[in-house]
Amino acid sequence: MITVPVPLAERSYDVHIGTPAVDEVANVFARALGKTSGVALIIDGQLAQISPRAAALSEALGKRFPGCKTYRLPAGEAAKSLAEVERTCQWLAENGFDRGASLIAIGGGATSDHVGFVAAIYLRGVQFAICSTTVLGMVDASVGGKTGVDLQAGKNLVGAFFQPRAVVADLGFLDTLPRREQAAGLAEVVKAGLIADADLLSRLEVDAAANRIFSEEALLHAIAAAVRVKVDVVAGDERESGRRAILNFGHTVGHALESESAYELLHGEAVALGMVAALAFGGHRGVTAPGLQARATAILSRIGLPVDVARRVTPAVLARIEVDKKRAADRLKFVFVPRAGEATLQDVALTELQRTLPEALAAGAVSG
Ligand SMILES: NC(=O)c1ccc[n+]([C@@H]2O[C@H](COP(=O)([O-])OP(=O)(O)OC[C@H]3O[C@@H](n4cnc5c(N)ncnc54)[C@H](O)[C@@H]3O)[C@@H](O)[C@H]2O)c1
Ligand SMILES: [Zn+2]
């Protein structure tokens, strides 16, 4: 296992990445949670049904934490509602969990976002830990302490910053994760390489070209490197005031594409397209080195992610690009990647982005 420490003073914890024996996962949680009055395993209901490893892990946790109880959440995003949060809290209360209890989330980003938020608010806060079972969950959702759920008005509108006591990014779960979900998670790994780790990008390039990017070995290193990037960025900016914004690379246009597709596109797919757009826009403005767009496009398409952004950036998509709420009404902080492994924020007028992006995409010859 590779261990990446998350240094956040008294809220510090470790992310353990690998394919450990299930007993070892249970031991990691036992060490991190320490003395606890009770343990609730809160698991993605679909995962519980289809994953043999989920059954084995539950059994190991049952031995390590005698008397622990299991709660099954609706699969994926369906867990991210206030109604489901209420249901989980109600279940915890009915089962006698007190302030000294611990929650263990087993699932992808939706599960850890739900459980983290419940942990933040149940009895004004109980400790929790995460066993992450998706690539996106491992490299993004389980690191950084953002928790929360959706409203009808939009995604992630209600939440809290709340750090787990430990995270296990358990690659043993990826056998059952559909290839499309794995690829979508890898979009955030490519992002990490582009904004902060040139070696990671080179490695992805080699592994993608050799068609071994989904091998356990390649995934282990790629996921660990991406976790390090996210940890470095959030450790310097826990509450998202400055540098953490570079993690939004590819997300300005990505979010617009994601919502315009009515969530037909997976988040990572939209981010892949958004990164190609951001590199084209950067190239057009002379910020991004020539050739980087082509390099990134090659890696993304080898992973199986969509890159045909020129065709997809319609006037409706451009109209959906959101400005930064904290800034002047018509301006946004756009994340550019000047060269592999570097990111910079620049103030851009929304109208300029909307006007120039189609030209930049046409010039970049990124066609469908
Ligand atoms: N908190 C953060 O900082 C942060 C960052 C990025 C994303 N997120 C959130 O994470 C969520 C997306 O995460 P996700 O992509 O992991 O989605 P997810 O948790 O919805 O999981 C995707 C699907 O895969 C299934 N699944 C999970 N693990 C599996 C496995 N090992 N085998 C087979 N199926 C499995 C789930 O049942 C679900 O249907 C979004 O809600 C997003 O808002 C949060
Ligand atoms: Zn993202």
Tab-separated table of C-alpha atoms and ligand atoms in Angstrom:
chain	number	residue	atom	x	y	z
A	1	MET	CA	0.000	0.000	0.000
A	2	ILE	CA	1.074	3.555	-0.662
A	3	THR	CA	0.339	5.968	2.178
A	4	VAL	CA	-0.143	9.674	1.520
A	5	PRO	CA	-0.352	11.812	4.667
A	6	VAL	CA	-2.799	14.709	4.668
A	7	PRO	CA	-1.216	17.347	6.933
A	8	LEU	CA	-4.008	19.452	8.430
A	9	ALA	CA	-2.734	20.077	11.979
A	10	GLU	CA	-5.079	18.347	14.458
A	11	ARG	CA	-7.260	17.157	11.596
A	12	SER	CA	-4.397	15.293	9.869
A	13	TYR	CA	-5.025	11.819	8.501
A	14	ASP	CA	-3.645	9.319	5.979
A	15	VAL	CA	-4.884	8.114	2.615
A	16	HIS	CA	-3.898	4.468	2.050
A	17	ILE	CA	-3.911	3.373	-1.578
A	18	GLY	CA	-3.656	-0.220	-2.765
A	19	THR	CA	-5.236	-3.655	-2.699
A	20	PRO	CA	-4.847	-4.672	0.925
A	21	ALA	CA	-6.330	-7.780	2.497
A	22	VAL	CA	-9.757	-6.929	3.927
A	23	ASP	CA	-8.444	-7.568	7.457
A	24	GLU	CA	-5.792	-4.939	6.852
A	25	VAL	CA	-8.455	-2.414	5.805
A	26	ALA	CA	-10.306	-3.180	9.044
A	27	ASN	CA	-7.080	-2.674	11.010
A	28	VAL	CA	-6.414	0.689	9.347
A	29	PHE	CA	-9.865	1.878	10.419
A	30	ALA	CA	-9.499	0.447	13.931
A	31	ARG	CA	-6.211	2.332	14.405
A	32	ALA	CA	-7.565	5.582	12.994
A	33	LEU	CA	-10.866	5.547	14.862
A	34	GLY	CA	-9.431	4.532	18.225
A	35	LYS	CA	-11.863	4.132	21.093
A	36	THR	CA	-15.421	4.265	19.778
A	37	SER	CA	-18.817	3.581	21.335
A	38	GLY	CA	-20.220	1.998	18.202
A	39	VAL	CA	-19.566	1.653	14.478
A	40	ALA	CA	-22.025	2.154	11.616
A	41	LEU	CA	-21.035	0.799	8.203
A	42	ILE	CA	-22.815	2.924	5.628
A	43	ILE	CA	-22.521	1.374	2.213
A	44	ASP	CA	-23.691	2.082	-1.334
A	45	GLY	CA	-26.600	-0.352	-1.692
A	46	GLN	CA	-25.762	-1.374	-5.248
A	47	LEU	CA	-22.142	-1.999	-4.360
A	48	ALA	CA	-23.256	-4.142	-1.425
A	49	GLN	CA	-25.256	-6.260	-3.846
A	50	ILE	CA	-22.771	-6.735	-6.664
A	51	SER	CA	-19.335	-6.649	-5.062
A	52	PRO	CA	-17.887	-9.828	-3.534
A	53	ARG	CA	-15.277	-7.641	-1.858
A	54	ALA	CA	-17.994	-5.615	-0.122
A	55	ALA	CA	-19.246	-8.785	1.569
A	56	ALA	CA	-15.716	-9.832	2.561
A	57	LEU	CA	-14.903	-6.372	3.919
A	58	SER	CA	-18.152	-6.175	5.887
A	59	GLU	CA	-17.309	-9.508	7.461
A	60	ALA	CA	-13.780	-8.362	8.371
A	61	LEU	CA	-15.151	-5.116	9.841
A	62	GLY	CA	-17.747	-7.122	11.762
A	63	LYS	CA	-14.933	-9.091	13.411
A	64	ARG	CA	-12.843	-6.005	14.148
A	65	PHE	CA	-15.804	-3.975	15.461
A	66	PRO	CA	-18.104	-6.489	17.171
A	67	GLY	CA	-21.690	-5.264	17.237
A	68	CYS	CA	-21.251	-2.864	14.311
A	69	LYS	CA	-24.382	-2.283	12.243
A	70	THR	CA	-24.830	-1.833	8.506
A	71	TYR	CA	-26.968	0.712	6.686
A	72	ARG	CA	-27.486	0.550	2.913
A	73	LEU	CA	-27.801	3.786	0.974
A	74	PRO	CA	-29.500	4.198	-2.398
A	75	ALA	CA	-26.856	3.748	-5.116
A	76	GLY	CA	-24.761	6.688	-6.242
A	77	GLU	CA	-26.169	10.196	-6.540
A	78	ALA	CA	-29.592	9.128	-5.212
A	79	ALA	CA	-28.012	9.165	-1.735
A	80	LYS	CA	-27.203	12.848	-2.021
A	81	SER	CA	-30.417	14.433	-0.801
A	82	LEU	CA	-31.494	16.001	2.463
A	83	ALA	CA	-34.274	13.414	2.650
A	84	GLU	CA	-31.687	10.603	2.595
A	85	VAL	CA	-29.555	12.455	5.147
A	86	GLU	CA	-32.564	12.643	7.434
A	87	ARG	CA	-33.232	8.921	6.929
A	88	THR	CA	-29.639	8.016	7.801
A	89	CYS	CA	-29.640	10.269	10.903
A	90	GLN	CA	-32.958	8.778	11.991
A	91	TRP	CA	-31.525	5.263	11.607
A	92	LEU	CA	-28.420	6.223	13.629
A	93	ALA	CA	-30.594	7.639	16.409
A	94	GLU	CA	-32.947	4.639	16.459
A	95	ASN	CA	-29.951	2.355	16.731
A	96	GLY	CA	-28.533	4.212	19.696
A	97	PHE	CA	-25.416	5.721	18.132
A	98	ASP	CA	-24.075	8.446	20.434
A	99	ARG	CA	-21.391	11.163	20.240
A	100	GLY	CA	-18.655	8.576	20.645
A	101	ALA	CA	-19.787	6.594	17.570
A	102	SER	CA	-17.940	6.255	14.247
A	103	LEU	CA	-19.242	6.035	10.713
A	104	ILE	CA	-17.468	4.119	7.957
A	105	ALA	CA	-18.466	4.995	4.381
A	106	ILE	CA	-18.029	2.271	1.774
A	107	GLY	CA	-18.647	3.419	-1.781
A	108	GLY	CA	-17.876	6.104	-4.329
A	109	GLY	CA	-17.936	9.877	-4.060
A	110	ALA	CA	-21.690	10.079	-3.600
A	111	THR	CA	-21.530	7.754	-0.602
A	112	SER	CA	-18.579	9.546	1.009
A	113	ASP	CA	-20.189	12.958	0.409
A	114	HIS	CA	-23.400	11.747	2.096
A	115	VAL	CA	-21.689	9.998	4.998
A	116	GLY	CA	-19.252	12.859	5.588
A	117	PHE	CA	-22.128	15.310	5.781
A	118	VAL	CA	-24.090	13.061	8.138
A	119	ALA	CA	-20.941	12.742	10.280
A	120	ALA	CA	-20.602	16.536	10.343
A	121	ILE	CA	-24.152	17.137	11.569
A	122	TYR	CA	-25.323	14.035	13.502
A	123	LEU	CA	-25.176	15.049	17.186
A	124	ARG	CA	-23.153	18.048	15.922
A	125	GLY	CA	-20.376	15.794	14.727
A	126	VAL	CA	-19.126	12.218	15.013
A	127	GLN	CA	-15.958	10.811	13.495
A	128	PHE	CA	-15.935	9.018	10.163
A	129	ALA	CA	-13.648	7.142	7.779
A	130	ILE	CA	-13.898	6.278	4.100
A	131	CYS	CA	-13.299	3.131	2.077
A	132	SER	CA	-13.394	4.533	-1.441
A	133	THR	CA	-14.463	2.189	-4.229
A	134	THR	CA	-14.384	4.327	-7.401
A	135	VAL	CA	-11.476	6.053	-9.147
A	136	LEU	CA	-13.195	9.434	-8.806
A	137	GLY	CA	-13.910	8.811	-5.146
A	138	MET	CA	-10.259	7.919	-4.540
A	139	VAL	CA	-8.589	10.825	-6.309
A	140	ASP	CA	-11.130	13.529	-5.659
A	141	ALA	CA	-14.159	13.094	-3.391
A	142	SER	CA	-12.419	11.397	-0.457
A	143	VAL	CA	-9.657	14.007	-0.210
A	144	GLY	CA	-10.144	17.581	0.911
A	145	GLY	CA	-12.954	17.442	3.435
A	146	LYS	CA	-15.816	18.720	1.305
A	147	THR	CA	-19.012	16.861	2.154
A	148	GLY	CA	-22.605	17.495	1.213
A	149	VAL	CA	-25.710	16.757	-0.787
A	150	ASP	CA	-27.721	18.169	-3.680
A	151	LEU	CA	-30.831	20.323	-3.847
A	152	GLN	CA	-33.336	20.428	-6.669
A	153	ALA	CA	-31.785	23.812	-7.465
A	154	GLY	CA	-28.368	22.291	-8.075
A	155	LYS	CA	-25.631	19.865	-7.083
A	156	ASN	CA	-23.665	20.137	-3.826
A	157	LEU	CA	-25.550	23.214	-2.615
A	158	VAL	CA	-25.732	22.036	1.010
A	159	GLY	CA	-22.698	20.784	2.871
A	160	ALA	CA	-19.876	21.228	5.327
A	161	PHE	CA	-16.118	21.011	5.488
A	162	PHE	CA	-15.452	17.922	7.600
A	163	GLN	CA	-12.325	15.750	7.515
A	164	PRO	CA	-12.344	11.942	7.820
A	165	ARG	CA	-10.027	10.118	10.250
A	166	ALA	CA	-8.684	7.856	7.497
A	167	VAL	CA	-9.239	6.992	3.861
A	168	VAL	CA	-8.563	3.668	2.181
A	169	ALA	CA	-8.559	3.909	-1.611
A	170	ASP	CA	-9.226	0.223	-2.107
A	171	LEU	CA	-8.302	-0.801	-5.647
A	172	GLY	CA	-9.643	-4.271	-4.889
A	173	PHE	CA	-13.095	-2.829	-5.564
A	174	LEU	CA	-12.320	-1.669	-9.096
A	175	ASP	CA	-12.901	-5.129	-10.671
A	176	THR	CA	-16.639	-4.497	-10.665
A	177	LEU	CA	-16.519	-0.791	-11.557
A	178	PRO	CA	-17.583	-0.327	-15.203
A	179	ARG	CA	-14.795	0.773	-17.539
A	180	ARG	CA	-16.706	3.957	-18.372
A	181	GLU	CA	-16.712	4.950	-14.663
A	182	GLN	CA	-13.013	4.117	-14.363
A	183	ALA	CA	-12.201	6.257	-17.402
A	184	ALA	CA	-14.252	9.157	-16.036
A	185	GLY	CA	-12.276	9.017	-12.781
A	186	LEU	CA	-9.035	9.045	-14.747
A	187	ALA	CA	-10.003	12.414	-16.269
A	188	GLU	CA	-9.292	13.942	-12.842
A	189	VAL	CA	-5.951	12.100	-12.808
A	190	VAL	CA	-5.014	13.621	-16.169
A	191	LYS	CA	-6.073	16.970	-14.687
A	192	ALA	CA	-3.722	16.451	-11.732
A	193	GLY	CA	-0.865	15.764	-14.144
A	194	LEU	CA	-1.624	18.817	-16.248
A	195	ILE	CA	-1.911	21.290	-13.359
A	196	ALA	CA	0.798	20.045	-11.023
A	197	ASP	CA	2.735	16.901	-11.984
A	198	ALA	CA	4.517	16.723	-15.330
A	199	ASP	CA	5.966	13.280	-14.478
A	200	LEU	CA	2.482	11.914	-13.879
A	201	LEU	CA	1.381	13.234	-17.265
A	202	SER	CA	4.375	11.588	-18.989
A	203	ARG	CA	3.654	8.319	-17.232
A	204	LEU	CA	-0.004	8.431	-18.265
A	205	GLU	CA	1.130	9.100	-21.802
A	206	VAL	CA	3.382	6.032	-21.849
A	207	ASP	CA	0.819	3.778	-20.151
A	208	ALA	CA	-1.982	4.998	-22.423
A	209	ALA	CA	0.119	4.433	-25.541
A	210	ALA	CA	0.961	0.914	-24.332
A	211	ASN	CA	-2.720	0.239	-23.579
A	212	ARG	CA	-2.023	-0.646	-19.964
A	213	ILE	CA	-3.523	2.348	-18.223
A	214	PHE	CA	-6.214	0.208	-16.571
A	215	SER	CA	-3.721	-2.323	-15.205
A	216	GLU	CA	-3.569	-2.503	-11.422
A	217	GLU	CA	0.046	-1.345	-11.394
A	218	ALA	CA	-0.592	1.703	-13.590
A	219	LEU	CA	-3.754	2.631	-11.689
A	220	LEU	CA	-1.992	2.356	-8.328
A	221	HIS	CA	0.692	4.836	-9.318
A	222	ALA	CA	-1.637	7.155	-11.191
A	223	ILE	CA	-4.129	7.287	-8.309
A	224	ALA	CA	-1.400	7.807	-5.691
A	225	ALA	CA	0.146	10.642	-7.708
A	226	ALA	CA	-3.236	12.314	-8.196
A	227	VAL	CA	-4.019	12.006	-4.473
A	228	ARG	CA	-0.660	13.684	-3.715
A	229	VAL	CA	-1.525	16.564	-6.025
A	230	LYS	CA	-4.922	17.085	-4.410
A	231	VAL	CA	-3.451	16.798	-0.906
A	232	ASP	CA	-0.720	19.346	-1.695
A	233	VAL	CA	-3.242	21.802	-3.041
A	234	VAL	CA	-5.858	21.454	-0.292
A	235	ALA	CA	-3.315	21.308	2.552
A	236	GLY	CA	-2.198	24.775	1.490
A	237	ASP	CA	-5.762	26.051	1.186
A	238	GLU	CA	-8.186	23.981	3.279
A	239	ARG	CA	-11.171	26.297	2.941
A	240	GLU	CA	-10.836	27.150	-0.690
A	241	SER	CA	-9.716	30.749	-0.778
A	242	GLY	CA	-6.951	30.799	-3.343
A	243	ARG	CA	-4.758	28.110	-4.840
A	244	ARG	CA	-7.377	25.397	-4.446
A	245	ALA	CA	-9.084	27.003	-7.436
A	246	ILE	CA	-6.534	25.382	-9.784
A	247	LEU	CA	-8.360	22.096	-9.147
A	248	ASN	CA	-11.162	23.615	-11.209
A	249	PHE	CA	-9.068	23.290	-14.355
A	250	GLY	CA	-11.369	22.109	-17.143
A	251	HIS	CA	-14.422	22.562	-14.944
A	252	THR	CA	-15.657	25.964	-16.198
A	253	VAL	CA	-16.600	24.604	-19.605
A	254	GLY	CA	-16.943	21.070	-18.187
A	255	HIS	CA	-19.767	22.002	-15.835
A	256	ALA	CA	-21.602	23.808	-18.640
A	257	LEU	CA	-21.345	20.702	-20.844
A	258	GLU	CA	-22.362	18.429	-17.975
A	259	SER	CA	-25.526	20.332	-17.136
A	260	GLU	CA	-26.437	20.960	-20.785
A	261	SER	CA	-26.215	17.188	-21.380
A	262	ALA	CA	-28.743	16.770	-18.543
A	263	TYR	CA	-26.068	14.633	-16.831
A	264	GLU	CA	-25.882	12.191	-19.736
A	265	LEU	CA	-22.161	12.938	-19.662
A	266	LEU	CA	-20.399	11.647	-16.566
A	267	HIS	CA	-18.603	14.359	-14.609
A	268	GLY	CA	-15.175	13.086	-15.708
A	269	GLU	CA	-16.256	12.961	-19.352
A	270	ALA	CA	-17.397	16.568	-19.171
A	271	VAL	CA	-14.120	17.524	-17.486
A	272	ALA	CA	-12.126	15.785	-20.243
A	273	LEU	CA	-13.941	17.921	-22.815
A	274	GLY	CA	-13.567	21.000	-20.610
A	275	MET	CA	-9.813	20.469	-20.324
A	276	VAL	CA	-9.430	20.240	-24.094
A	277	ALA	CA	-11.431	23.471	-24.356
A	278	ALA	CA	-9.298	25.179	-21.683
A	279	LEU	CA	-6.087	24.141	-23.442
A	280	ALA	CA	-7.417	25.409	-26.775
A	281	PHE	CA	-8.493	28.682	-25.200
A	282	GLY	CA	-5.073	28.984	-23.533
A	283	GLY	CA	-3.334	28.272	-26.826
A	284	HIS	CA	-5.429	30.918	-28.558
A	285	ARG	CA	-4.466	33.508	-25.930
A	286	GLY	CA	-0.815	32.541	-26.084
A	287	VAL	CA	-0.810	31.268	-22.476
A	288	THR	CA	-0.615	27.545	-23.212
A	289	ALA	CA	2.424	26.044	-24.919
A	290	PRO	CA	1.809	24.778	-28.449
A	291	GLY	CA	1.396	21.022	-28.552
A	292	LEU	CA	-0.019	20.544	-25.070
A	293	GLN	CA	-3.597	20.378	-26.333
A	294	ALA	CA	-2.661	17.622	-28.786
A	295	ARG	CA	-0.771	15.707	-26.086
A	296	ALA	CA	-3.652	15.860	-23.623
A	297	THR	CA	-6.182	14.982	-26.315
A	298	ALA	CA	-4.201	11.872	-27.252
A	299	ILE	CA	-4.032	10.664	-23.636
A	300	LEU	CA	-7.715	11.345	-22.958
A	301	SER	CA	-8.930	9.601	-26.087
A	302	ARG	CA	-6.696	6.576	-25.405
A	303	ILE	CA	-8.366	6.329	-21.989
A	304	GLY	CA	-11.690	6.275	-23.816
A	305	LEU	CA	-12.832	9.758	-22.860
A	306	PRO	CA	-14.624	12.083	-25.290
A	307	VAL	CA	-12.511	14.909	-26.783
A	308	ASP	CA	-14.806	16.153	-29.582
A	309	VAL	CA	-15.439	19.430	-27.846
A	310	ALA	CA	-15.659	21.744	-30.895
A	311	ARG	CA	-18.859	19.991	-31.933
A	312	ARG	CA	-20.297	20.104	-28.436
A	313	VAL	CA	-19.679	23.723	-27.484
A	314	THR	CA	-22.986	25.082	-28.767
A	315	PRO	CA	-24.429	28.541	-27.989
A	316	ALA	CA	-26.566	26.813	-25.333
A	317	VAL	CA	-23.435	25.453	-23.655
A	318	LEU	CA	-21.712	28.850	-23.827
A	319	ALA	CA	-24.776	30.418	-22.206
A	320	ARG	CA	-24.478	27.965	-19.321
A	321	ILE	CA	-20.934	28.980	-18.370
A	322	GLU	CA	-21.137	30.358	-14.867
A	323	VAL	CA	-19.261	33.293	-13.487
A	324	ASP	CA	-17.538	33.128	-10.131
A	325	LYS	CA	-20.085	34.123	-7.497
A	326	LYS	CA	-17.486	35.998	-5.470
A	327	ARG	CA	-16.387	38.209	-8.368
A	328	ALA	CA	-17.715	41.001	-10.531
A	329	ALA	CA	-20.829	39.911	-12.381
A	330	ASP	CA	-19.342	39.293	-15.801
A	331	ARG	CA	-15.865	38.050	-14.971
A	332	LEU	CA	-14.405	34.705	-13.987
A	333	LYS	CA	-11.111	33.304	-12.772
A	334	PHE	CA	-10.117	30.933	-15.523
A	335	VAL	CA	-7.533	28.225	-14.857
A	336	PHE	CA	-4.880	27.962	-17.579
A	337	VAL	CA	-2.117	25.385	-17.927
A	338	PRO	CA	0.876	27.150	-19.507
A	339	ARG	CA	2.910	23.928	-19.687
A	340	ALA	CA	2.593	20.406	-18.278
A	341	GLY	CA	2.574	20.487	-14.474
A	342	GLU	CA	1.829	24.197	-14.064
A	343	ALA	CA	-1.390	26.099	-13.542
A	344	THR	CA	-2.216	29.772	-13.415
A	345	LEU	CA	-5.391	31.718	-12.750
A	346	GLN	CA	-6.328	34.641	-14.935
A	347	ASP	CA	-9.205	37.024	-14.843
A	348	VAL	CA	-11.288	36.631	-17.999
A	349	ALA	CA	-14.428	38.429	-19.104
A	350	LEU	CA	-17.238	35.959	-19.672
A	351	THR	CA	-18.077	37.629	-22.977
A	352	GLU	CA	-14.505	37.173	-24.153
A	353	LEU	CA	-14.573	33.469	-23.320
A	354	GLN	CA	-17.927	33.039	-25.058
A	355	ARG	CA	-16.739	34.890	-28.152
A	356	THR	CA	-13.264	33.379	-28.465
A	357	LEU	CA	-13.794	29.771	-27.431
A	358	PRO	CA	-15.495	28.657	-30.657
A	359	GLU	CA	-12.696	30.316	-32.686
A	360	ALA	CA	-10.038	28.720	-30.490
A	361	LEU	CA	-11.629	25.295	-30.859
A	362	ALA	CA	-11.916	25.670	-34.619
A	363	ALA	CA	-8.280	26.763	-34.802
A	364	GLY	CA	-7.213	23.832	-32.643
A	365	ALA	CA	-8.888	21.574	-35.216
A	366	VAL	CA	-10.538	19.561	-32.466
A	367	SER	CA	-13.476	18.375	-34.406
A	368	GLY	CA	-16.071	15.740	-33.809
B	1	LIG	N1	-16.325	16.012	-1.947
B	1	LIG	C1	-15.594	16.313	-2.997
B	1	LIG	O1	-14.598	17.027	-2.916
B	1	LIG	C2	-15.995	15.740	-4.309
B	1	LIG	C3	-15.115	15.795	-5.390
B	1	LIG	C4	-15.490	15.207	-6.585
B	1	LIG	C5	-16.723	14.584	-6.691
B	1	LIG	N2	-17.567	14.562	-5.633
B	1	LIG	C6	-18.867	13.894	-5.718
B	1	LIG	O2	-18.643	12.518	-5.975
B	1	LIG	C7	-19.766	11.998	-6.673
B	1	LIG	C8	-19.261	11.185	-7.822
B	1	LIG	O3	-18.439	10.159	-7.342
B	1	LIG	P1	-18.378	8.741	-8.068
B	1	LIG	O4	-18.012	8.915	-9.471
B	1	LIG	O5	-17.560	7.858	-7.204
B	1	LIG	O6	-19.899	8.333	-8.119
B	1	LIG	P2	-20.871	7.414	-7.251
B	1	LIG	O7	-20.501	7.349	-5.839
B	1	LIG	O8	-22.208	7.910	-7.617
B	1	LIG	O9	-20.628	5.982	-7.904
B	1	LIG	C9	-20.928	5.783	-9.272
B	1	LIG	C10	-21.696	4.472	-9.484
B	1	LIG	O10	-20.834	3.376	-9.269
B	1	LIG	C11	-21.388	2.458	-8.333
B	1	LIG	N3	-20.222	1.900	-7.660
B	1	LIG	C12	-19.449	2.449	-6.702
B	1	LIG	N4	-18.370	1.682	-6.480
B	1	LIG	C13	-18.472	0.609	-7.294
B	1	LIG	C14	-17.648	-0.523	-7.546
B	1	LIG	N5	-16.476	-0.692	-6.933
B	1	LIG	N6	-18.083	-1.430	-8.437
B	1	LIG	C15	-19.245	-1.240	-9.122
B	1	LIG	N7	-20.034	-0.188	-8.968
B	1	LIG	C16	-19.651	0.742	-8.048
B	1	LIG	C17	-22.346	3.252	-7.512
B	1	LIG	O11	-23.387	2.450	-7.037
B	1	LIG	C18	-22.867	4.286	-8.519
B	1	LIG	O12	-23.927	3.739	-9.244
B	1	LIG	C19	-20.616	13.180	-7.072
B	1	LIG	O13	-21.733	13.257	-6.230
B	1	LIG	C20	-19.713	14.372	-6.847
B	1	LIG	O14	-20.422	15.533	-6.512
B	1	LIG	C21	-17.224	15.111	-4.449
B	2	ZN	ZN	-14.208	17.335	-10.954
